[in-house]
């Protein structure tokens, strides 16, 4: 029986540990493409990698186009039948068969042209585009800064292509042609512009490998420079465009992270001890890198910030545990860093990287792995609940509404190796917390006393008023002034002078 109870207790503890980490733990296989191609997936692509997502997107798009064509043809047949029946009832039998066929052909051509216009992106005049671009143009200082950076990147790109000689000239022509094409497609949706960019990356990479016989390592460098060149020029048009809800998602994520400011490393099972100076420095660097991502213009540079942040996280875990970090340790720590840093325009940056980054970087390598983990971290934060943090629903609701906050770590629970200054700091924080609570109690009691005094004053005043109304005060007129005591004694004048009374006016 004892053995059975022991095994039951062990299994229960094991299940509890699993339940504590159930909301944070992500298996390695869950990061890969759900189609099983071996590349990293992405929540923005519904779990597919870039290649599989484009295939699924094209299939769905072709299916929708086919269904629309079938619908258009069915409507056309119904209209022709209705037209033919109406003409027959009105004596249209006199029309020759050739004229009917001619009218039918013209009608069909008109409908096909209408359908093509429906599925073709609308074109705008150059003047109208110029007016829109001029209306949305930023301030002159921002334009100058952007032009300086664009010129610098263009010079660097030309110098880089000189090492490729003949292929370099063709690459430059392809890039200029792509930029001109994108300038004429400003009215397309951001998904269609992303599709054009991805097609361009794929075509140039294939030409570098097949037509120009460029080695694989040089192909990767060339694609990085191509991405840097074209996205530096396209950044202000395709980053967080007004036609999307990216800005709305940014505000929602920022609001969510602010509401979760109370989440502690212990709740997330973060294996990082910030009391160690080196670990604290790594945490600060990781937060700085994830915030710096928003200042970059090229998708690859934004990915580099995510990679540097992740490496600092791994170093912090390694220093804390004195052993290499695992994937189970990395994701909770990344979530904690995102909550603590609250990076600006987080969703816009993720969407920008997803849409316009070289797909080979997102599908493989450490950049793709770290970026996929960041997407998982953001998705976890958006769905974080009481069960994920091993809290009761009541405590979670009170923490979210600000009615309470988690207790700080007690100074007695520190390890012996912690310096005295840190212990004293936490003691002072506890003392300040207690003083704050006492101050709040004193203020509440003072307000209560003030209210009691006001109530007492009002009560006494009311009682006095009631008594005055019940027993009104009547004031009689003043009596006449009293005369002297002997003023009415008429016989006084017969008394001798020493005995005659003296009259003093009162």
Tab-separated table of C-alpha atoms in Angstrom:
chain	number	residue	atom	x	y	z
A	1	UNK	CA	0.000	0.000	0.000
A	2	UNK	CA	2.832	2.394	0.835
A	3	UNK	CA	4.476	1.679	-2.501
A	4	UNK	CA	1.194	2.328	-4.320
A	5	UNK	CA	0.704	5.622	-2.506
A	6	UNK	CA	4.270	6.635	-3.313
A	7	UNK	CA	3.817	5.887	-7.005
A	8	UNK	CA	0.490	7.740	-7.002
A	9	UNK	CA	2.110	10.755	-5.354
A	10	UNK	CA	4.992	10.690	-7.826
A	11	UNK	CA	2.675	10.470	-10.824
A	12	UNK	CA	0.535	13.269	-9.419
A	13	UNK	CA	3.571	15.523	-8.976
A	14	UNK	CA	4.676	14.672	-12.475
A	15	UNK	CA	1.247	15.574	-13.848
A	16	UNK	CA	1.282	18.832	-11.881
A	17	UNK	CA	4.665	19.746	-13.340
A	18	UNK	CA	3.356	19.011	-16.808
A	19	UNK	CA	0.263	21.096	-16.191
A	20	UNK	CA	2.375	23.991	-14.914
A	21	UNK	CA	4.391	24.102	-18.126
A	22	UNK	CA	1.595	23.052	-20.441
A	23	UNK	CA	0.843	26.596	-21.548
A	24	UNK	CA	4.498	27.478	-22.256
A	25	UNK	CA	6.096	24.297	-23.500
A	26	UNK	CA	6.277	24.009	-27.291
A	27	UNK	CA	7.630	20.850	-28.838
A	28	UNK	CA	10.246	21.172	-31.560
A	29	UNK	CA	7.942	19.486	-34.058
A	30	UNK	CA	5.297	22.177	-33.473
A	31	UNK	CA	7.663	24.808	-34.855
A	32	UNK	CA	8.008	22.998	-38.182
A	33	UNK	CA	5.721	23.255	-41.190
A	34	UNK	CA	2.566	21.223	-40.613
A	35	UNK	CA	2.822	19.851	-44.145
A	36	UNK	CA	5.932	17.916	-43.121
A	37	UNK	CA	8.422	19.493	-45.526
A	38	UNK	CA	11.007	20.011	-42.758
A	39	UNK	CA	11.097	23.810	-42.851
A	40	UNK	CA	9.971	26.152	-40.055
A	41	UNK	CA	6.324	27.175	-40.071
A	42	UNK	CA	4.784	30.456	-39.058
A	43	UNK	CA	1.491	31.333	-37.328
A	44	UNK	CA	1.006	34.087	-39.910
A	45	UNK	CA	1.020	31.357	-42.592
A	46	UNK	CA	-1.361	29.119	-40.602
A	47	UNK	CA	1.488	26.835	-39.581
A	48	UNK	CA	2.918	26.387	-43.093
A	49	UNK	CA	6.374	27.405	-44.265
A	50	UNK	CA	6.738	30.098	-46.909
A	51	UNK	CA	6.890	27.633	-49.794
A	52	UNK	CA	3.924	25.489	-48.717
A	53	UNK	CA	1.883	28.559	-47.833
A	54	UNK	CA	2.326	30.007	-51.298
A	55	UNK	CA	1.280	26.695	-52.829
A	56	UNK	CA	-1.831	26.549	-50.658
A	57	UNK	CA	-2.541	30.228	-51.339
A	58	UNK	CA	-2.281	29.694	-55.106
A	59	UNK	CA	-4.562	26.656	-54.939
A	60	UNK	CA	-7.188	28.549	-52.971
A	61	UNK	CA	-6.874	31.548	-55.262
A	62	UNK	CA	-7.187	29.470	-58.446
A	63	UNK	CA	-10.173	27.655	-56.968
A	64	UNK	CA	-11.863	30.956	-56.155
A	65	UNK	CA	-11.157	32.319	-59.641
A	66	UNK	CA	-12.535	29.137	-61.225
A	67	UNK	CA	-15.691	29.347	-59.114
A	68	UNK	CA	-16.133	33.008	-60.064
A	69	UNK	CA	-15.696	32.190	-63.757
A	70	UNK	CA	-18.261	29.400	-63.533
A	71	UNK	CA	-20.659	31.768	-61.777
A	72	UNK	CA	-20.120	34.423	-64.460
A	73	UNK	CA	-20.703	31.903	-67.252
A	74	UNK	CA	-23.867	30.601	-65.584
A	75	UNK	CA	-25.214	34.127	-65.188
A	76	UNK	CA	-24.351	34.822	-68.817
A	77	UNK	CA	-26.236	31.742	-70.035
A	78	UNK	CA	-29.276	32.644	-67.958
A	79	UNK	CA	-29.263	36.169	-69.350
A	80	UNK	CA	-28.929	34.899	-72.923
A	81	UNK	CA	-31.804	32.488	-72.421
A	82	UNK	CA	-33.939	35.256	-70.945
A	83	UNK	CA	-33.018	37.558	-73.816
A	84	UNK	CA	-33.795	34.904	-76.414
A	85	UNK	CA	-37.158	34.093	-74.854
A	86	UNK	CA	-38.102	37.777	-74.661
A	87	UNK	CA	-37.171	38.329	-78.291
A	88	UNK	CA	-39.155	35.300	-79.398
A	89	UNK	CA	-42.262	36.537	-77.622
A	90	UNK	CA	-41.919	39.959	-79.307
A	91	UNK	CA	-41.625	38.517	-82.810
A	92	UNK	CA	-37.860	38.275	-82.905
A	93	UNK	CA	-38.162	35.130	-85.054
A	94	UNK	CA	-37.761	37.338	-88.107
A	95	UNK	CA	-34.145	38.006	-87.180
A	96	UNK	CA	-31.715	35.979	-89.165
A	97	UNK	CA	-29.537	33.414	-87.506
A	98	UNK	CA	-26.359	35.290	-88.463
A	99	UNK	CA	-27.486	38.520	-86.801
A	100	UNK	CA	-28.437	36.641	-83.637
A	101	UNK	CA	-25.025	34.982	-83.564
A	102	UNK	CA	-23.342	38.362	-84.065
A	103	UNK	CA	-25.299	39.912	-81.203
A	104	UNK	CA	-24.588	36.881	-79.041
A	105	UNK	CA	-20.854	37.141	-79.775
A	106	UNK	CA	-20.795	40.853	-78.949
A	107	UNK	CA	-22.705	40.300	-75.735
A	108	UNK	CA	-20.377	37.467	-74.698
A	109	UNK	CA	-17.284	39.563	-75.463
A	110	UNK	CA	-18.653	42.413	-73.386
A	111	UNK	CA	-19.342	40.123	-70.403
A	112	UNK	CA	-15.935	38.449	-70.613
A	113	UNK	CA	-14.273	41.874	-70.656
A	114	UNK	CA	-16.318	42.864	-67.585
A	115	UNK	CA	-15.264	39.719	-65.748
A	116	UNK	CA	-11.609	40.282	-66.647
A	117	UNK	CA	-11.835	43.810	-65.335
A	118	UNK	CA	-13.303	42.423	-62.113
A	119	UNK	CA	-10.316	40.119	-61.576
A	120	UNK	CA	-7.669	42.592	-62.792
A	121	UNK	CA	-6.160	45.149	-60.430
A	122	UNK	CA	-7.524	48.596	-61.121
A	123	UNK	CA	-5.094	51.103	-62.579
A	124	UNK	CA	-4.911	54.707	-61.651
A	125	UNK	CA	-3.526	57.645	-63.543
A	126	UNK	CA	-0.075	58.961	-62.779
A	127	UNK	CA	-1.450	62.307	-61.657
A	128	UNK	CA	-3.754	60.691	-59.138
A	129	UNK	CA	-0.891	58.559	-57.766
A	130	UNK	CA	1.257	61.645	-57.476
A	131	UNK	CA	-1.482	63.425	-55.528
A	132	UNK	CA	-1.873	60.481	-53.130
A	133	UNK	CA	1.874	60.135	-52.605
A	134	UNK	CA	2.192	63.862	-52.085
A	135	UNK	CA	-0.653	63.845	-49.541
A	136	UNK	CA	0.956	60.963	-47.609
A	137	UNK	CA	4.492	62.278	-47.911
A	138	UNK	CA	6.327	62.723	-44.580
A	139	UNK	CA	8.061	65.870	-43.443
A	140	UNK	CA	11.058	67.225	-45.431
A	141	UNK	CA	13.523	66.264	-42.694
A	142	UNK	CA	12.342	62.643	-42.776
A	143	UNK	CA	12.546	62.674	-46.575
A	144	UNK	CA	16.112	63.967	-46.461
A	145	UNK	CA	17.115	61.349	-43.912
A	146	UNK	CA	15.502	58.586	-45.960
A	147	UNK	CA	17.126	59.813	-49.168
A	148	UNK	CA	20.554	59.886	-47.533
A	149	UNK	CA	20.178	56.310	-46.324
A	150	UNK	CA	18.777	55.231	-49.694
A	151	UNK	CA	21.742	56.774	-51.527
A	152	UNK	CA	24.172	55.094	-49.172
A	153	UNK	CA	22.548	51.686	-49.635
A	154	UNK	CA	22.457	52.175	-53.413
A	155	UNK	CA	26.181	52.934	-53.527
A	156	UNK	CA	26.965	49.923	-51.365
A	157	UNK	CA	24.800	47.727	-53.602
A	158	UNK	CA	26.542	48.908	-56.774
A	159	UNK	CA	29.978	48.352	-55.221
A	160	UNK	CA	28.921	44.869	-54.180
A	161	UNK	CA	27.648	43.975	-57.669
A	162	UNK	CA	30.974	44.979	-59.232
A	163	UNK	CA	32.460	41.772	-57.828
A	164	UNK	CA	29.944	39.761	-59.887
A	165	UNK	CA	30.849	41.450	-63.195
A	166	UNK	CA	28.323	40.416	-65.906
A	167	UNK	CA	25.789	38.780	-63.526
A	168	UNK	CA	25.989	41.918	-61.392
A	169	UNK	CA	24.726	44.077	-64.257
A	170	UNK	CA	21.818	41.736	-64.904
A	171	UNK	CA	20.971	41.672	-61.189
A	172	UNK	CA	20.914	45.462	-61.080
A	173	UNK	CA	18.607	45.610	-64.131
A	174	UNK	CA	16.279	43.056	-62.567
A	175	UNK	CA	16.124	45.068	-59.339
A	176	UNK	CA	15.396	48.338	-61.146
A	177	UNK	CA	12.684	46.631	-63.165
A	178	UNK	CA	11.152	45.209	-59.995
A	179	UNK	CA	11.160	48.614	-58.282
A	180	UNK	CA	9.495	50.230	-61.293
A	181	UNK	CA	6.876	47.488	-61.292
A	182	UNK	CA	6.170	47.964	-57.595
A	183	UNK	CA	5.824	51.719	-58.067
A	184	UNK	CA	3.039	51.044	-60.578
A	185	UNK	CA	1.335	48.581	-58.226
A	186	UNK	CA	0.791	50.810	-55.216
A	187	UNK	CA	-2.955	50.234	-55.444
A	188	UNK	CA	-2.556	46.476	-54.954
A	189	UNK	CA	-3.195	44.926	-51.572
A	190	UNK	CA	-0.237	44.298	-49.296
A	191	UNK	CA	-0.644	40.529	-49.801
A	192	UNK	CA	-0.330	40.924	-53.571
A	193	UNK	CA	2.732	43.150	-53.171
A	194	UNK	CA	4.232	40.537	-50.872
A	195	UNK	CA	3.518	37.887	-53.488
A	196	UNK	CA	5.374	39.962	-56.096
A	197	UNK	CA	8.381	40.338	-53.779
A	198	UNK	CA	8.483	36.613	-53.007
A	199	UNK	CA	8.275	35.760	-56.721
A	200	UNK	CA	11.119	38.174	-57.391
A	201	UNK	CA	13.310	36.581	-54.710
A	202	UNK	CA	12.652	33.131	-56.101
A	203	UNK	CA	13.329	34.092	-59.729
A	204	UNK	CA	16.585	35.907	-58.941
A	205	UNK	CA	17.831	33.055	-56.741
A	206	UNK	CA	17.099	30.527	-59.495
A	207	UNK	CA	18.894	32.664	-62.094
A	208	UNK	CA	21.915	33.036	-59.837
A	209	UNK	CA	22.168	29.281	-59.425
A	210	UNK	CA	21.224	28.054	-62.913
A	211	UNK	CA	21.989	30.772	-65.471
A	212	UNK	CA	24.920	32.543	-63.828
A	213	UNK	CA	26.331	29.515	-61.955
A	214	UNK	CA	26.958	31.447	-58.746
A	215	UNK	CA	28.144	29.315	-55.749
A	216	UNK	CA	25.526	28.783	-52.981
A	217	UNK	CA	27.425	30.848	-50.396
A	218	UNK	CA	27.642	33.784	-52.795
A	219	UNK	CA	23.970	33.387	-53.700
A	220	UNK	CA	23.015	33.902	-50.056
A	221	UNK	CA	25.150	37.045	-49.809
A	222	UNK	CA	23.729	38.374	-53.065
A	223	UNK	CA	20.144	37.790	-51.912
A	224	UNK	CA	20.859	39.639	-48.666
A	225	UNK	CA	22.169	42.634	-50.590
A	226	UNK	CA	19.248	42.532	-53.015
A	227	UNK	CA	16.773	42.471	-50.150
A	228	UNK	CA	18.570	45.355	-48.463
A	229	UNK	CA	18.536	47.440	-51.641
A	230	UNK	CA	14.898	46.976	-52.652
A	231	UNK	CA	13.371	47.008	-49.151
A	232	UNK	CA	15.218	50.184	-48.153
A	233	UNK	CA	13.438	51.868	-51.054
A	234	UNK	CA	10.079	50.177	-50.435
A	235	UNK	CA	10.013	50.435	-46.633
A	236	UNK	CA	7.834	53.536	-46.270
A	237	UNK	CA	5.238	52.099	-48.658
A	238	UNK	CA	4.938	48.527	-47.347
A	239	UNK	CA	5.619	48.801	-43.599
A	240	UNK	CA	2.355	49.047	-41.646
A	241	UNK	CA	0.297	50.340	-44.602
A	242	UNK	CA	-2.998	52.089	-43.985
A	243	UNK	CA	-4.911	49.417	-45.898
A	244	UNK	CA	-4.185	46.798	-43.203
A	245	UNK	CA	-5.087	46.427	-39.536
A	246	UNK	CA	-1.439	46.144	-38.427
A	247	UNK	CA	-1.616	49.315	-36.346
A	248	UNK	CA	-4.760	48.084	-34.607
A	249	UNK	CA	-3.011	44.819	-33.734
A	250	UNK	CA	0.002	46.752	-32.407
A	251	UNK	CA	-2.171	48.729	-30.021
A	252	UNK	CA	-3.971	45.569	-28.875
A	253	UNK	CA	-0.684	43.777	-28.125
A	254	UNK	CA	0.751	46.789	-26.289
A	255	UNK	CA	-2.402	47.093	-24.188
A	256	UNK	CA	-2.269	43.381	-23.426
A	257	UNK	CA	1.378	43.528	-22.348
A	258	UNK	CA	0.717	46.546	-20.114
A	259	UNK	CA	-2.093	44.645	-18.432
A	260	UNK	CA	0.329	41.743	-17.783
A	261	UNK	CA	3.020	43.866	-16.110
A	262	UNK	CA	2.539	41.910	-12.876
A	263	UNK	CA	3.685	38.572	-14.327
A	264	UNK	CA	6.824	37.365	-12.525
A	265	UNK	CA	9.597	35.059	-13.782
A	266	UNK	CA	8.471	32.425	-11.266
A	267	UNK	CA	4.999	32.270	-12.852
A	268	UNK	CA	6.541	31.576	-16.261
A	269	UNK	CA	9.152	29.147	-14.850
A	270	UNK	CA	11.909	31.356	-16.227
A	271	UNK	CA	15.326	29.890	-15.277
A	272	UNK	CA	17.021	33.294	-15.053
A	273	UNK	CA	18.381	34.877	-11.873
A	274	UNK	CA	18.582	38.619	-12.440
A	275	UNK	CA	20.346	39.111	-9.109
A	276	UNK	CA	23.535	37.896	-10.767
A	277	UNK	CA	25.117	40.991	-12.363
A	278	UNK	CA	26.107	39.204	-15.571
A	279	UNK	CA	22.618	37.772	-15.997
A	280	UNK	CA	21.056	41.168	-15.344
A	281	UNK	CA	23.263	42.693	-18.056
A	282	UNK	CA	22.218	39.958	-20.501
A	283	UNK	CA	18.540	40.624	-19.784
A	284	UNK	CA	19.013	44.355	-20.394
A	285	UNK	CA	20.835	43.666	-23.682
A	286	UNK	CA	18.107	41.261	-24.790
A	287	UNK	CA	15.416	43.878	-24.102
A	288	UNK	CA	17.459	46.519	-25.933
A	289	UNK	CA	17.832	44.286	-28.995
A	290	UNK	CA	14.143	43.427	-29.225
A	291	UNK	CA	13.240	47.124	-28.926
A	292	UNK	CA	15.878	48.116	-31.485
A	293	UNK	CA	14.169	45.887	-34.063
A	294	UNK	CA	11.657	48.657	-34.815
A	295	UNK	CA	14.407	51.090	-35.876
A	296	UNK	CA	15.642	48.857	-38.710
A	297	UNK	CA	14.337	49.111	-42.248
A	298	UNK	CA	15.523	45.837	-43.799
A	299	UNK	CA	13.821	42.548	-42.837
A	300	UNK	CA	17.192	40.842	-42.448
A	301	UNK	CA	18.353	43.546	-39.992
A	302	UNK	CA	15.178	43.084	-37.980
A	303	UNK	CA	15.833	39.347	-37.916
A	304	UNK	CA	19.376	40.037	-36.741
A	305	UNK	CA	17.985	41.954	-33.737
A	306	UNK	CA	15.790	38.976	-32.855
A	307	UNK	CA	18.772	36.641	-33.160
A	308	UNK	CA	20.983	38.813	-30.933
A	309	UNK	CA	18.198	39.031	-28.359
A	310	UNK	CA	17.817	35.238	-28.381
A	311	UNK	CA	21.534	34.654	-27.954
A	312	UNK	CA	21.624	36.952	-24.939
A	313	UNK	CA	18.735	34.930	-23.503
A	314	UNK	CA	20.636	31.670	-23.987
A	315	UNK	CA	23.707	33.182	-22.315
A	316	UNK	CA	21.633	34.383	-19.351
A	317	UNK	CA	20.150	30.906	-18.891
A	318	UNK	CA	23.560	29.274	-19.216
A	319	UNK	CA	25.108	31.526	-16.565
A	320	UNK	CA	22.185	30.947	-14.202
A	321	UNK	CA	22.064	27.155	-14.562
A	322	UNK	CA	25.771	26.543	-15.240
A	323	UNK	CA	24.739	24.356	-18.167
A	324	UNK	CA	23.576	24.865	-21.762
A	325	UNK	CA	20.011	26.099	-22.126
A	326	UNK	CA	17.274	23.968	-23.675
A	327	UNK	CA	14.363	24.924	-25.912
A	328	UNK	CA	11.986	24.501	-22.964
A	329	UNK	CA	13.960	27.148	-21.068
A	330	UNK	CA	14.276	29.510	-24.010
A	331	UNK	CA	10.618	30.112	-24.912
A	332	UNK	CA	9.418	31.098	-21.388
A	333	UNK	CA	12.384	33.452	-21.058
A	334	UNK	CA	11.625	35.009	-24.450
A	335	UNK	CA	8.025	35.553	-23.327
A	336	UNK	CA	9.311	37.237	-20.168
A	337	UNK	CA	11.632	39.496	-22.196
A	338	UNK	CA	8.769	40.538	-24.484
A	339	UNK	CA	6.549	41.286	-21.476
A	340	UNK	CA	9.278	43.271	-19.784
A	341	UNK	CA	10.379	45.190	-22.894
A	342	UNK	CA	6.990	45.721	-24.594
A	343	UNK	CA	8.589	46.333	-28.032
A	344	UNK	CA	6.956	49.049	-30.156
A	345	UNK	CA	4.930	48.037	-33.224
A	346	UNK	CA	5.578	44.367	-32.543
A	347	UNK	CA	2.888	42.966	-34.823
A	348	UNK	CA	3.803	45.350	-37.660
A	349	UNK	CA	7.426	44.221	-37.519
A	350	UNK	CA	6.440	40.549	-37.510
A	351	UNK	CA	4.087	41.050	-40.451
A	352	UNK	CA	6.709	43.055	-42.350
A	353	UNK	CA	9.320	40.319	-41.902
A	354	UNK	CA	6.804	37.650	-42.868
A	355	UNK	CA	5.756	39.450	-46.038
A	356	UNK	CA	9.017	40.787	-47.422
A	357	UNK	CA	11.919	38.836	-45.975
A	358	UNK	CA	13.936	36.449	-48.101
A	359	UNK	CA	11.974	33.195	-47.534
A	360	UNK	CA	15.112	31.069	-47.202
A	361	UNK	CA	15.971	32.871	-43.954
A	362	UNK	CA	12.570	32.222	-42.422
A	363	UNK	CA	12.399	28.573	-43.466
A	364	UNK	CA	15.794	27.403	-42.198
A	365	UNK	CA	18.688	28.432	-39.961
A	366	UNK	CA	18.859	30.078	-36.579
A	367	UNK	CA	17.130	33.233	-37.816
A	368	UNK	CA	14.084	31.222	-38.825
A	369	UNK	CA	14.095	29.293	-35.544
A	370	UNK	CA	14.281	32.407	-33.377
A	371	UNK	CA	11.670	34.227	-35.461
A	372	UNK	CA	9.263	31.294	-35.185
A	373	UNK	CA	9.743	31.271	-31.409
A	374	UNK	CA	9.000	35.008	-31.278
A	375	UNK	CA	5.753	34.434	-33.174
A	376	UNK	CA	4.866	31.662	-30.701
A	377	UNK	CA	5.697	33.972	-27.776
A	378	UNK	CA	3.394	36.708	-29.075
A	379	UNK	CA	0.619	34.182	-29.703
A	380	UNK	CA	1.060	32.861	-26.152
A	381	UNK	CA	0.859	36.376	-24.673
A	382	UNK	CA	-2.349	37.077	-26.569
A	383	UNK	CA	-3.960	33.901	-25.163
A	384	UNK	CA	-2.338	33.871	-21.722
A	385	UNK	CA	-4.774	32.847	-18.995
A	386	UNK	CA	-4.838	31.745	-15.355
A	387	UNK	CA	-4.144	28.111	-16.166
A	388	UNK	CA	-1.019	28.990	-18.124
A	389	UNK	CA	0.419	30.772	-15.072
A	390	UNK	CA	-0.804	28.129	-12.600
A	391	UNK	CA	-3.089	30.658	-10.895
A	392	UNK	CA	-6.691	30.582	-9.832
A	393	UNK	CA	-9.131	32.491	-11.987
A	394	UNK	CA	-9.934	34.819	-9.063
A	395	UNK	CA	-6.287	35.776	-8.540
A	396	UNK	CA	-5.749	36.208	-12.275
A	397	UNK	CA	-8.741	38.536	-12.562
A	398	UNK	CA	-7.628	40.587	-9.541
A	399	UNK	CA	-4.108	40.935	-10.947
A	400	UNK	CA	-5.424	41.946	-14.367
A	401	UNK	CA	-7.734	44.600	-12.923
A	402	UNK	CA	-5.036	45.964	-10.596
A	403	UNK	CA	-6.915	45.145	-7.402
A	404	UNK	CA	-3.909	43.153	-6.142
A	405	UNK	CA	-0.348	42.312	-7.135
A	406	UNK	CA	1.799	39.234	-6.550
A	407	UNK	CA	3.857	39.219	-3.364
A	408	UNK	CA	7.492	40.070	-3.656
A	409	UNK	CA	10.146	37.497	-2.897
A	410	UNK	CA	10.849	37.268	0.813
A	411	UNK	CA	14.392	38.068	1.938
A	412	UNK	CA	14.595	34.853	3.986
A	413	UNK	CA	14.215	32.740	0.849
A	414	UNK	CA	17.448	33.987	-0.695
A	415	UNK	CA	20.362	31.636	-1.080
A	416	UNK	CA	23.395	32.202	1.172
A	417	UNK	CA	25.455	33.359	-1.812
A	418	UNK	CA	23.346	36.455	-2.387
A	419	UNK	CA	25.123	39.648	-1.336
A	420	UNK	CA	23.961	41.608	1.695
A	421	UNK	CA	23.137	44.652	-0.380
A	422	UNK	CA	20.479	42.760	-2.358
A	423	UNK	CA	18.962	41.362	0.854
A	424	UNK	CA	18.935	44.835	2.417
A	425	UNK	CA	17.326	46.235	-0.718
A	426	UNK	CA	14.483	43.722	-0.532
A	427	UNK	CA	14.086	44.395	3.194
A	428	UNK	CA	13.803	48.101	2.435
A	429	UNK	CA	11.276	47.371	-0.302
A	430	UNK	CA	9.218	45.296	2.115
A	431	UNK	CA	9.452	48.046	4.719
A	432	UNK	CA	8.354	50.643	2.185
A	433	UNK	CA	5.480	48.397	1.184
A	434	UNK	CA	4.399	48.077	4.806
A	435	UNK	CA	4.721	51.836	5.345
A	436	UNK	CA	2.668	52.401	2.244
A	437	UNK	CA	-0.061	50.126	3.571
A	438	UNK	CA	0.017	51.913	6.942
A	439	UNK	CA	-0.150	55.262	5.209
A	440	UNK	CA	-3.160	54.127	3.229
A	441	UNK	CA	-4.857	52.927	6.412
A	442	UNK	CA	-4.122	56.243	8.153
A	443	UNK	CA	-5.520	58.196	5.229
A	444	UNK	CA	-8.637	56.032	5.185
A	445	UNK	CA	-9.115	56.434	8.939
A	446	UNK	CA	-8.595	60.196	8.685
A	447	UNK	CA	-11.202	60.405	5.941
A	448	UNK	CA	-13.548	58.333	8.070
A	449	UNK	CA	-12.943	60.614	11.103
A	450	UNK	CA	-13.568	63.688	8.989
A	451	UNK	CA	-16.823	62.196	7.786
A	452	UNK	CA	-17.857	61.347	11.376
A	453	UNK	CA	-17.138	64.924	12.506
A	454	UNK	CA	-19.160	66.344	9.668
A	455	UNK	CA	-22.011	63.976	10.450
A	456	UNK	CA	-21.824	64.877	14.175
A	457	UNK	CA	-21.848	68.619	13.396
A	458	UNK	CA	-24.813	68.203	11.084
A	459	UNK	CA	-26.633	66.143	13.738
A	460	UNK	CA	-26.098	68.726	16.502
A	461	UNK	CA	-27.185	71.547	14.215
A	462	UNK	CA	-30.332	69.673	13.316
A	463	UNK	CA	-31.170	68.986	16.957
A	464	UNK	CA	-30.695	72.682	17.856
A	465	UNK	CA	-32.912	73.718	14.980
A	466	UNK	CA	-35.588	71.261	16.079
A	467	UNK	CA	-35.507	72.631	19.670
A	468	UNK	CA	-35.650	76.229	18.474
A	469	UNK	CA	-38.611	75.413	16.252
A	470	UNK	CA	-40.350	73.614	19.093
A	471	UNK	CA	-39.601	76.235	21.769
A	472	UNK	CA	-39.237	79.572	19.993
A	473	UNK	CA	-37.367	82.330	21.858
A	474	UNK	CA	-39.533	85.398	22.685
A	475	UNK	CA	-37.647	88.635	23.483
A	476	UNK	CA	-39.595	91.189	25.618
A	477	UNK	CA	-39.088	94.968	25.231
A	478	UNK	CA	-36.678	96.750	27.567
A	479	UNK	CA	-38.009	98.064	30.977
A	480	UNK	CA	-37.770	101.801	31.815
A	481	UNK	CA	-34.785	102.955	33.794
A	482	UNK	CA	-35.223	102.714	37.568
A	483	UNK	CA	-35.268	105.945	39.572
A	484	UNK	CA	-33.332	106.558	42.785
A	485	UNK	CA	-34.441	104.710	45.888
A	486	UNK	CA	-35.591	107.861	47.709
A	487	UNK	CA	-36.821	109.753	44.676
A	488	UNK	CA	-40.466	109.263	45.659
A	489	UNK	CA	-39.904	110.264	49.290
A	490	UNK	CA	-41.429	113.729	49.452
A	491	UNK	CA	-40.780	114.178	53.118
A	492	UNK	CA	-37.061	114.213	52.732
A	493	UNK	CA	-36.954	117.939	52.370
A	494	UNK	CA	-37.986	118.335	55.993
A	495	UNK	CA	-34.974	116.446	57.266
A	496	UNK	CA	-31.914	118.286	58.442
A	497	UNK	CA	-29.035	118.457	55.988
A	498	UNK	CA	-26.912	115.698	57.454
A	499	UNK	CA	-29.836	113.328	57.273
A	500	UNK	CA	-31.130	114.407	53.881
A	501	UNK	CA	-30.432	111.521	51.388
A	502	UNK	CA	-28.273	112.157	48.359
A	503	UNK	CA	-29.758	111.173	44.979
A	504	UNK	CA	-27.412	109.479	42.505
A	505	UNK	CA	-28.592	108.856	38.988
A	506	UNK	CA	-28.209	105.223	38.056
